[in-house]
PDB file of C-alpha atoms and ligand atoms in Angstrom:
ATOM      1  CA  MET A   1    -118.469-161.120  17.684  1.00 70.00           C
ATOM      2  CA  SER A   2    -118.103-164.866  16.302  1.00 87.00           C
ATOM      3  CA  LYS A   3    -121.317-166.974  15.797  1.00 94.00           C
ATOM      4  CA  PRO A   4    -122.871-168.914  18.929  1.00 97.00           C
ATOM      5  CA  ARG A   5    -121.496-172.441  18.991  1.00 98.00           C
ATOM      6  CA  PHE A   6    -123.369-175.167  20.864  1.00 98.00           C
ATOM      7  CA  ASP A   7    -122.006-178.733  21.677  1.00 98.00           C
ATOM      8  CA  VAL A   8    -123.517-181.741  23.103  1.00 98.00           C
ATOM      9  CA  ILE A   9    -121.146-184.705  24.749  1.00 98.00           C
ATOM     10  CA  SER A  10    -123.100-188.282  25.003  1.00 98.00           C
ATOM     11  CA  ILE A  11    -122.741-191.800  24.773  1.00 98.00           C
ATOM     12  CA  PHE A  12    -125.831-192.177  22.468  1.00 98.00           C
ATOM     13  CA  PRO A  13    -125.105-189.211  19.597  1.00 98.00           C
ATOM     14  CA  GLU A  14    -127.692-190.679  17.633  1.00 97.00           C
ATOM     15  CA  TYR A  15    -130.261-189.212  19.914  1.00 96.00           C
ATOM     16  CA  LEU A  16    -129.294-185.697  19.165  1.00 96.00           C
ATOM     17  CA  ALA A  17    -130.047-186.745  15.030  1.00 96.00           C
ATOM     18  CA  PRO A  18    -133.146-184.332  15.462  1.00 94.00           C
ATOM     19  CA  LEU A  19    -130.424-181.320  15.615  1.00 94.00           C
ATOM     20  CA  SER A  20    -130.239-181.562  12.219  1.00 92.00           C
ATOM     21  CA  LEU A  21    -133.789-181.373  11.497  1.00 91.00           C
ATOM     22  CA  SER A  22    -136.288-178.250  10.668  1.00 90.00           C
ATOM     23  CA  LEU A  23    -135.799-175.160  12.557  1.00 92.00           C
ATOM     24  CA  LEU A  24    -132.530-176.149  14.231  1.00 93.00           C
ATOM     25  CA  GLY A  25    -131.253-177.808  10.659  1.00 93.00           C
ATOM     26  CA  LYS A  26    -131.738-174.592   8.798  1.00 95.00           C
ATOM     27  CA  ALA A  27    -130.335-172.574  11.274  1.00 93.00           C
ATOM     28  CA  GLN A  28    -127.144-174.041  10.740  1.00 95.00           C
ATOM     29  CA  GLU A  29    -127.530-174.265   6.968  1.00 95.00           C
ATOM     30  CA  ASN A  30    -127.749-170.504   7.259  1.00 95.00           C
ATOM     31  CA  GLY A  31    -124.625-170.090   8.871  1.00 95.00           C
ATOM     32  CA  LEU A  32    -126.290-168.715  12.288  1.00 96.00           C
ATOM     33  CA  VAL A  33    -125.081-171.397  14.739  1.00 97.00           C
ATOM     34  CA  ASP A  34    -122.957-174.312  15.172  1.00 97.00           C
ATOM     35  CA  ILE A  35    -123.859-177.448  16.520  1.00 97.00           C
ATOM     36  CA  GLY A  36    -121.454-180.167  17.053  1.00 97.00           C
ATOM     37  CA  VAL A  37    -122.309-183.546  18.669  1.00 98.00           C
ATOM     38  CA  THR A  38    -119.613-185.776  20.184  1.00 98.00           C
ATOM     39  CA  ASP A  39    -119.521-189.518  21.079  1.00 98.00           C
ATOM     40  CA  LEU A  40    -118.257-189.792  24.710  1.00 98.00           C
ATOM     41  CA  ARG A  41    -116.994-193.294  24.183  1.00 98.00           C
ATOM     42  CA  VAL A  42    -114.347-191.944  21.759  1.00 98.00           C
ATOM     43  CA  PHE A  43    -112.485-190.597  24.831  1.00 98.00           C
ATOM     44  CA  ALA A  44    -112.628-193.974  26.721  1.00 98.00           C
ATOM     45  CA  ASP A  45    -109.864-196.133  27.608  1.00 96.00           C
ATOM     46  CA  GLY A  46    -109.267-200.025  27.084  1.00 93.00           C
ATOM     47  CA  ALA A  47    -110.428-202.719  25.025  1.00 96.00           C
ATOM     48  CA  HIS A  48    -114.172-202.066  26.668  1.00 96.00           C
ATOM     49  CA  LYS A  49    -114.042-198.266  26.275  1.00 98.00           C
ATOM     50  CA  SER A  50    -115.940-198.190  29.553  1.00 98.00           C
ATOM     51  CA  VAL A  51    -117.607-194.698  30.816  1.00 98.00           C
ATOM     52  CA  ASP A  52    -119.147-196.319  34.099  1.00 98.00           C
ATOM     53  CA  ASP A  53    -118.319-197.879  37.380  1.00 98.00           C
ATOM     54  CA  THR A  54    -120.311-198.875  40.654  1.00 98.00           C
ATOM     55  CA  PRO A  55    -120.905-195.499  43.117  1.00 98.00           C
ATOM     56  CA  TYR A  56    -118.810-195.190  46.122  1.00 98.00           C
ATOM     57  CA  GLY A  57    -120.622-195.450  49.248  1.00 98.00           C
ATOM     58  CA  GLY A  58    -123.012-198.428  47.504  1.00 98.00           C
ATOM     59  CA  GLY A  59    -126.712-198.146  46.084  1.00 98.00           C
ATOM     60  CA  ALA A  60    -128.602-198.957  42.894  1.00 97.00           C
ATOM     61  CA  GLY A  61    -127.170-198.310  39.415  1.00 98.00           C
ATOM     62  CA  MET A  62    -123.907-197.128  37.873  1.00 98.00           C
ATOM     63  CA  VAL A  63    -122.062-193.763  38.027  1.00 98.00           C
ATOM     64  CA  MET A  64    -120.134-192.175  34.656  1.00 98.00           C
ATOM     65  CA  SER A  65    -116.287-191.742  35.154  1.00 98.00           C
ATOM     66  CA  PRO A  66    -114.841-188.646  35.697  1.00 98.00           C
ATOM     67  CA  GLU A  67    -111.896-188.898  33.041  1.00 98.00           C
ATOM     68  CA  PRO A  68    -113.594-189.839  29.916  1.00 98.00           C
ATOM     69  CA  TRP A  69    -115.803-186.833  30.668  1.00 99.00           C
ATOM     70  CA  ALA A  70    -112.775-184.450  31.351  1.00 99.00           C
ATOM     71  CA  ARG A  71    -111.206-185.550  28.042  1.00 98.00           C
ATOM     72  CA  ALA A  72    -114.320-185.066  26.124  1.00 98.00           C
ATOM     73  CA  ILE A  73    -115.081-181.454  27.553  1.00 98.00           C
ATOM     74  CA  ASP A  74    -111.399-180.413  27.465  1.00 98.00           C
ATOM     75  CA  SER A  75    -111.456-181.581  23.649  1.00 98.00           C
ATOM     76  CA  VAL A  76    -114.693-179.504  22.818  1.00 98.00           C
ATOM     77  CA  ALA A  77    -113.750-176.880  24.507  1.00 98.00           C
ATOM     78  CA  GLU A  78    -110.091-176.523  22.808  1.00 98.00           C
ATOM     79  CA  GLN A  79    -112.015-176.022  19.507  1.00 96.00           C
ATOM     80  CA  THR A  80    -112.630-172.120  20.708  1.00 95.00           C
ATOM     81  CA  ASP A  81    -111.108-169.790  22.454  1.00 94.00           C
ATOM     82  CA  ALA A  82    -114.502-168.490  23.661  1.00 92.00           C
ATOM     83  CA  HIS A  83    -115.558-168.647  27.393  1.00 97.00           C
ATOM     84  CA  HIS A  84    -117.746-171.765  28.161  1.00 98.00           C
ATOM     85  CA  ASP A  85    -120.814-172.456  29.731  1.00 98.00           C
ATOM     86  CA  LEU A  86    -120.899-175.908  30.741  1.00 98.00           C
ATOM     87  CA  VAL A  87    -124.426-177.184  31.110  1.00 99.00           C
ATOM     88  CA  ILE A  88    -124.721-180.513  33.275  1.00 99.00           C
ATOM     89  CA  LEU A  89    -128.070-181.966  32.860  1.00 99.00           C
ATOM     90  CA  THR A  90    -129.523-183.509  36.237  1.00 98.00           C
ATOM     91  CA  PRO A  91    -132.863-184.073  37.692  1.00 98.00           C
ATOM     92  CA  ALA A  92    -131.233-182.374  40.827  1.00 98.00           C
ATOM     93  CA  GLY A  93    -130.392-179.151  39.104  1.00 98.00           C
ATOM     94  CA  LYS A  94    -132.105-175.736  38.761  1.00 98.00           C
ATOM     95  CA  LYS A  95    -135.429-175.562  36.952  1.00 98.00           C
ATOM     96  CA  PHE A  96    -134.725-174.359  33.116  1.00 98.00           C
ATOM     97  CA  ASP A  97    -137.274-171.626  32.243  1.00 97.00           C
ATOM     98  CA  GLN A  98    -137.446-169.062  29.655  1.00 96.00           C
ATOM     99  CA  ALA A  99    -135.335-166.531  31.392  1.00 97.00           C
ATOM    100  CA  LEU A 100    -132.820-169.226  31.487  1.00 98.00           C
ATOM    101  CA  ALA A 101    -133.162-169.446  27.694  1.00 98.00           C
ATOM    102  CA  TYR A 102    -132.675-166.138  26.863  1.00 97.00           C
ATOM    103  CA  GLU A 103    -129.661-166.245  29.000  1.00 98.00           C
ATOM    104  CA  LEU A 104    -128.014-169.131  26.945  1.00 98.00           C
ATOM    105  CA  SER A 105    -129.084-167.550  23.684  1.00 97.00           C
ATOM    106  CA  GLN A 106    -126.591-164.755  24.253  1.00 97.00           C
ATOM    107  CA  ARG A 107    -123.495-167.048  24.916  1.00 98.00           C
ATOM    108  CA  ASP A 108    -120.512-167.846  22.431  1.00 97.00           C
ATOM    109  CA  HIS A 109    -120.072-171.721  23.638  1.00 98.00           C
ATOM    110  CA  VAL A 110    -122.622-173.700  25.549  1.00 98.00           C
ATOM    111  CA  ILE A 111    -121.594-177.634  26.155  1.00 98.00           C
ATOM    112  CA  PHE A 112    -124.088-179.901  27.449  1.00 98.00           C
ATOM    113  CA  ALA A 113    -122.784-182.929  29.220  1.00 99.00           C
ATOM    114  CA  CYS A 114    -125.651-185.438  29.035  1.00 99.00           C
ATOM    115  CA  GLY A 115    -125.282-187.997  31.486  1.00 98.00           C
ATOM    116  CA  ARG A 116    -126.982-191.732  31.398  1.00 98.00           C
ATOM    117  CA  TYR A 117    -127.467-194.217  34.583  1.00 98.00           C
ATOM    118  CA  GLU A 118    -127.268-192.488  37.681  1.00 98.00           C
ATOM    119  CA  GLY A 119    -125.718-189.426  36.211  1.00 98.00           C
ATOM    120  CA  ILE A 120    -121.761-188.136  36.110  1.00 98.00           C
ATOM    121  CA  ASP A 121    -119.181-188.268  39.080  1.00 98.00           C
ATOM    122  CA  TYR A 122    -119.699-184.879  41.094  1.00 98.00           C
ATOM    123  CA  ARG A 123    -116.033-184.042  40.914  1.00 99.00           C
ATOM    124  CA  ILE A 124    -116.886-183.158  36.842  1.00 99.00           C
ATOM    125  CA  THR A 125    -118.873-180.380  38.259  1.00 98.00           C
ATOM    126  CA  GLU A 126    -116.188-179.349  40.998  1.00 98.00           C
ATOM    127  CA  HIS A 127    -113.284-179.370  38.680  1.00 99.00           C
ATOM    128  CA  TYR A 128    -114.963-176.963  36.160  1.00 98.00           C
ATOM    129  CA  ARG A 129    -116.172-174.559  38.704  1.00 98.00           C
ATOM    130  CA  GLU A 130    -112.638-174.347  39.677  1.00 98.00           C
ATOM    131  CA  ASN A 131    -111.404-173.240  36.224  1.00 98.00           C
ATOM    132  CA  PRO A 132    -112.361-169.509  35.412  1.00 98.00           C
ATOM    133  CA  GLU A 133    -112.413-170.320  31.710  1.00 98.00           C
ATOM    134  CA  PHE A 134    -115.993-172.129  32.541  1.00 98.00           C
ATOM    135  CA  ALA A 135    -119.197-171.386  34.218  1.00 98.00           C
ATOM    136  CA  VAL A 136    -120.921-174.313  35.278  1.00 98.00           C
ATOM    137  CA  ARG A 137    -124.417-174.575  35.575  1.00 98.00           C
ATOM    138  CA  GLU A 138    -126.799-177.796  36.942  1.00 98.00           C
ATOM    139  CA  ILE A 139    -130.094-177.843  34.899  1.00 98.00           C
ATOM    140  CA  SER A 140    -133.262-180.221  34.757  1.00 98.00           C
ATOM    141  CA  ILE A 141    -136.252-179.313  32.767  1.00 98.00           C
ATOM    142  CA  GLY A 142    -138.666-180.460  34.930  1.00 98.00           C
ATOM    143  CA  ASP A 143    -139.638-182.546  37.965  1.00 98.00           C
ATOM    144  CA  TYR A 144    -139.737-186.160  36.720  1.00 98.00           C
ATOM    145  CA  VAL A 145    -136.803-188.776  35.659  1.00 98.00           C
ATOM    146  CA  LEU A 146    -135.594-189.462  32.361  1.00 98.00           C
ATOM    147  CA  ASN A 147    -133.055-192.056  31.508  1.00 98.00           C
ATOM    148  CA  GLY A 148    -130.451-189.599  30.564  1.00 98.00           C
ATOM    149  CA  GLY A 149    -130.086-185.894  29.501  1.00 98.00           C
ATOM    150  CA  GLU A 150    -129.930-186.095  25.635  1.00 98.00           C
ATOM    151  CA  VAL A 151    -133.788-185.442  25.455  1.00 98.00           C
ATOM    152  CA  ALA A 152    -133.499-182.381  27.921  1.00 98.00           C
ATOM    153  CA  ALA A 153    -130.487-181.274  25.850  1.00 98.00           C
ATOM    154  CA  LEU A 154    -132.719-181.215  22.959  1.00 98.00           C
ATOM    155  CA  ALA A 155    -135.535-179.239  24.347  1.00 98.00           C
ATOM    156  CA  ILE A 156    -132.748-176.710  25.768  1.00 98.00           C
ATOM    157  CA  LEU A 157    -131.397-176.441  22.637  1.00 97.00           C
ATOM    158  CA  GLU A 158    -134.850-175.954  20.597  1.00 96.00           C
ATOM    159  CA  SER A 159    -136.008-172.877  23.390  1.00 97.00           C
ATOM    160  CA  VAL A 160    -132.475-171.364  23.049  1.00 97.00           C
ATOM    161  CA  ILE A 161    -131.836-171.529  19.440  1.00 97.00           C
ATOM    162  CA  ARG A 162    -135.169-169.911  18.332  1.00 96.00           C
ATOM    163  CA  LEU A 163    -134.142-167.013  20.246  1.00 96.00           C
ATOM    164  CA  ILE A 164    -130.942-166.493  18.313  1.00 96.00           C
ATOM    165  CA  PRO A 165    -131.159-163.343  15.978  1.00 94.00           C
ATOM    166  CA  GLY A 166    -132.629-164.376  12.198  1.00 93.00           C
ATOM    167  CA  VAL A 167    -133.458-168.044  13.239  1.00 93.00           C
ATOM    168  CA  LEU A 168    -137.183-167.451  13.083  1.00 90.00           C
ATOM    169  CA  GLY A 169    -138.792-166.222   9.908  1.00 81.00           C
ATOM    170  CA  ASN A 170    -141.166-163.863  11.886  1.00 75.00           C
ATOM    171  CA  PRO A 171    -139.466-161.373  14.679  1.00 73.00           C
ATOM    172  CA  ALA A 172    -142.988-160.369  15.237  1.00 72.00           C
ATOM    173  CA  SER A 173    -143.913-163.549  17.310  1.00 71.00           C
ATOM    174  CA  LEU A 174    -140.631-163.280  19.297  1.00 73.00           C
ATOM    175  CA  ASP A 175    -141.470-159.693  20.189  1.00 68.00           C
ATOM    176  CA  GLU A 176    -144.819-160.775  21.307  1.00 71.00           C
ATOM    177  CA  GLU A 177    -143.425-163.389  23.816  1.00 75.00           C
ATOM    178  CA  SER A 178    -140.997-160.709  25.006  1.00 66.00           C
ATOM    179  CA  HIS A 179    -143.771-158.482  26.107  1.00 57.00           C
ATOM    180  CA  SER A 180    -145.724-161.712  27.045  1.00 66.00           C
ATOM    181  CA  ILE A 181    -148.944-161.554  28.562  1.00 67.00           C
ATOM    182  CA  LYS A 182    -149.277-159.594  32.049  1.00 62.00           C
ATOM    183  CA  GLY A 183    -152.063-159.842  34.701  1.00 65.00           C
ATOM    184  CA  GLU A 184    -153.008-156.987  37.016  1.00 68.00           C
ATOM    185  CA  ASN A 185    -150.282-157.780  39.501  1.00 65.00           C
ATOM    186  CA  ASP A 186    -147.513-158.074  36.400  1.00 63.00           C
ATOM    187  CA  GLU A 187    -147.819-161.537  37.077  1.00 70.00           C
ATOM    188  CA  GLN A 188    -146.712-164.046  34.038  1.00 75.00           C
ATOM    189  CA  LEU A 189    -150.276-165.239  32.423  1.00 80.00           C
ATOM    190  CA  VAL A 190    -150.434-168.333  30.210  1.00 92.00           C
ATOM    191  CA  GLU A 191    -151.630-168.128  26.642  1.00 94.00           C
ATOM    192  CA  TYR A 192    -155.074-167.026  25.500  1.00 97.00           C
ATOM    193  CA  PRO A 193    -156.969-169.858  23.041  1.00 97.00           C
ATOM    194  CA  SER A 194    -156.255-169.562  19.518  1.00 98.00           C
ATOM    195  CA  TYR A 195    -158.553-170.585  16.370  1.00 98.00           C
ATOM    196  CA  THR A 196    -158.564-170.337  12.442  1.00 98.00           C
ATOM    197  CA  LYS A 197    -160.940-171.308   9.941  1.00 98.00           C
ATOM    198  CA  PRO A 198    -163.284-172.779   9.409  1.00 98.00           C
ATOM    199  CA  ALA A 199    -165.761-170.497  11.407  1.00 98.00           C
ATOM    200  CA  GLU A 200    -167.640-173.346  12.443  1.00 98.00           C
ATOM    201  CA  TRP A 201    -166.397-176.997  12.703  1.00 98.00           C
ATOM    202  CA  ARG A 202    -168.084-180.055  13.896  1.00 98.00           C
ATOM    203  CA  GLY A 203    -170.669-178.095  15.412  1.00 98.00           C
ATOM    204  CA  LEU A 204    -168.160-175.764  17.168  1.00 98.00           C
ATOM    205  CA  GLU A 205    -168.018-172.117  16.823  1.00 98.00           C
ATOM    206  CA  VAL A 206    -165.033-169.404  17.117  1.00 98.00           C
ATOM    207  CA  PRO A 207    -166.010-166.964  19.762  1.00 98.00           C
ATOM    208  CA  ALA A 208    -167.705-164.124  17.896  1.00 98.00           C
ATOM    209  CA  VAL A 209    -165.779-161.419  19.298  1.00 98.00           C
ATOM    210  CA  LEU A 210    -162.583-162.616  17.352  1.00 98.00           C
ATOM    211  CA  LEU A 211    -164.991-162.284  13.819  1.00 98.00           C
ATOM    212  CA  SER A 212    -166.172-158.919  14.935  1.00 98.00           C
ATOM    213  CA  GLY A 213    -163.160-156.925  14.131  1.00 97.00           C
ATOM    214  CA  ASN A 214    -163.000-155.033  16.734  1.00 98.00           C
ATOM    215  CA  HIS A 215    -159.519-154.572  18.122  1.00 98.00           C
ATOM    216  CA  GLY A 216    -160.213-153.152  21.810  1.00 98.00           C
ATOM    217  CA  ASP A 217    -162.909-155.991  22.223  1.00 98.00           C
ATOM    218  CA  ILE A 218    -160.533-158.421  21.063  1.00 98.00           C
ATOM    219  CA  ALA A 219    -157.424-157.857  23.050  1.00 97.00           C
ATOM    220  CA  ARG A 220    -159.824-157.616  26.337  1.00 98.00           C
ATOM    221  CA  TRP A 221    -160.835-160.958  25.702  1.00 98.00           C
ATOM    222  CA  ARG A 222    -157.797-162.552  25.044  1.00 98.00           C
ATOM    223  CA  ALA A 223    -156.607-160.931  28.339  1.00 96.00           C
ATOM    224  CA  GLU A 224    -159.878-161.896  30.046  1.00 97.00           C
ATOM    225  CA  GLN A 225    -159.087-165.644  28.883  1.00 97.00           C
ATOM    226  CA  SER A 226    -155.152-165.689  29.727  1.00 96.00           C
ATOM    227  CA  ALA A 227    -156.795-164.744  33.371  1.00 95.00           C
ATOM    228  CA  THR A 228    -159.074-167.380  33.538  1.00 96.00           C
ATOM    229  CA  ARG A 229    -156.728-170.120  32.498  1.00 95.00           C
ATOM    230  CA  THR A 230    -154.090-168.961  34.637  1.00 93.00           C
ATOM    231  CA  ARG A 231    -156.297-168.956  37.722  1.00 92.00           C
ATOM    232  CA  LYS A 232    -157.331-172.587  36.499  1.00 89.00           C
ATOM    233  CA  LEU A 233    -154.042-173.833  36.299  1.00 85.00           C
ATOM    234  CA  LYS A 234    -153.778-173.055  40.108  1.00 76.00           C
ATOM    235  CA  GLU A 235    -156.215-174.881  41.269  1.00 75.00           C
TER     236      GLU A 235
HETATM  237  C1  JDH B   1    -129.352-186.184  33.354  1.00 63.64           C
HETATM  238  C2  JDH B   1    -128.658-189.726  33.998  1.00 63.64           C
HETATM  239  C3  JDH B   1    -131.057-190.721  34.793  1.00 63.64           C
HETATM  240  C4  JDH B   1    -131.973-191.447  36.659  1.00 63.64           C
HETATM  241  C5  JDH B   1    -131.463-190.762  40.239  1.00 63.64           C
HETATM  242  C6  JDH B   1    -133.102-189.265  40.985  1.00 63.64           C
HETATM  243  C7  JDH B   1    -134.185-190.167  42.938  1.00 63.64           C
HETATM  244  C8  JDH B   1    -130.472-189.952  38.639  1.00 63.64           C
HETATM  245  N1  JDH B   1    -135.561-183.423  34.325  1.00 63.64           N
HETATM  246  C9  JDH B   1    -135.006-184.371  34.418  1.00 63.64           C
HETATM  247  N2  JDH B   1    -135.118-185.616  34.603  1.00 63.64           N
HETATM  248  N3  JDH B   1    -134.141-186.234  34.454  1.00 63.64           N
HETATM  249  C10 JDH B   1    -133.019-185.796  33.788  1.00 63.64           C
HETATM  250  C11 JDH B   1    -131.800-186.261  33.428  1.00 63.64           C
HETATM  251  C12 JDH B   1    -131.732-187.547  34.212  1.00 63.64           C
HETATM  252  C13 JDH B   1    -130.498-188.176  33.929  1.00 63.64           C
HETATM  253  C14 JDH B   1    -129.212-187.576  33.287  1.00 63.64           C
HETATM  254  C15 JDH B   1    -130.833-185.711  33.500  1.00 63.64           C
HETATM  255  C16 JDH B   1    -128.264-188.436  33.636  1.00 63.64           C
HETATM  256  N4  JDH B   1    -130.096-189.508  34.529  1.00 63.64           N
HETATM  257  C17 JDH B   1    -131.295-190.930  36.165  1.00 63.64           C
HETATM  258  C18 JDH B   1    -132.312-191.365  38.262  1.00 63.64           C
HETATM  259  C19 JDH B   1    -131.407-190.743  38.985  1.00 63.64           C
HETATM  260  N5  JDH B   1    -132.665-190.540  41.092  1.00 63.64           N
HETATM  261  C20 JDH B   1    -134.971-188.849  41.038  1.00 63.64           C
HETATM  262  N6  JDH B   1    -134.389-188.744  42.605  1.00 63.64           N
HETATM  263  C21 JDH B   1    -135.717-188.556  43.086  1.00 63.64           C
HETATM  264  C22 JDH B   1    -132.413-190.720  42.598  1.00 63.64           C
HETATM  265  C23 JDH B   1    -130.123-190.011  37.316  1.00 63.64           C
HETATM  266  C24 JDH B   1    -133.533-184.544  33.731  1.00 63.64           C
HETATM  267  C25 JDH B   1    -132.962-183.306  33.304  1.00 63.64           C
HETATM  268  N7  JDH B   1    -132.311-182.695  32.682  1.00 63.64           N
END
């Protein structure tokens, strides 16, 4: 099996510059993944290289035209013979979560379409849904409105690529996540609080149980903290 590839299409390719930093940059340098960024504008026609137009039916703002998107998507798809997952970022998409991050971390080729303005002409979704070489997913990263899909693509890529084998230096922390903390009824709990040295800082002490060396007591205390914090979040 060949290495996974991620492509991002945007009219603001510079927005994706952080993809070559830190963990994501190292993952590419180490040959674990390939990440490509494509400027949508290259696929626009005419002297003005326009990528948007007024919405049918009226309303405020502009909608991105389908033709430049289809040319850009076909162009990045042609570069691999794999099956393609086309992720269209939109505030109306399915809410992104850790289960979806795991799913995308197992795919051969994921293409992120980052729109701007009021989003992309819906026929792009319809057109690629008709193509069996593509699985189209409309995804949102949360219930708030961004100006475009770029920040969402960065967040998704960071969460997905750290799950690819070999990317994290310390797989023990991934292992911990996969048996992540479960409550009495097997529901997902939030993290317990973490502390490091010094044991006393600005008058605040680390809970004594964490200094006790008693691993049973520590595990019980952490489980209790997770349960309490989860209950608090729900209020
Ligand atoms: C992609 C363009 C900006 C702004 C219309 C939507 C009223 C539509 N979690 C997330 N939030 N936002 C995005 C996201 C935003 C995007 C694009 C992703 C492309 N935009 C945009 C306003 C509207 N507006 C809210 N309704 C209540 C109508 C697009 C995102 C992700 N992922």
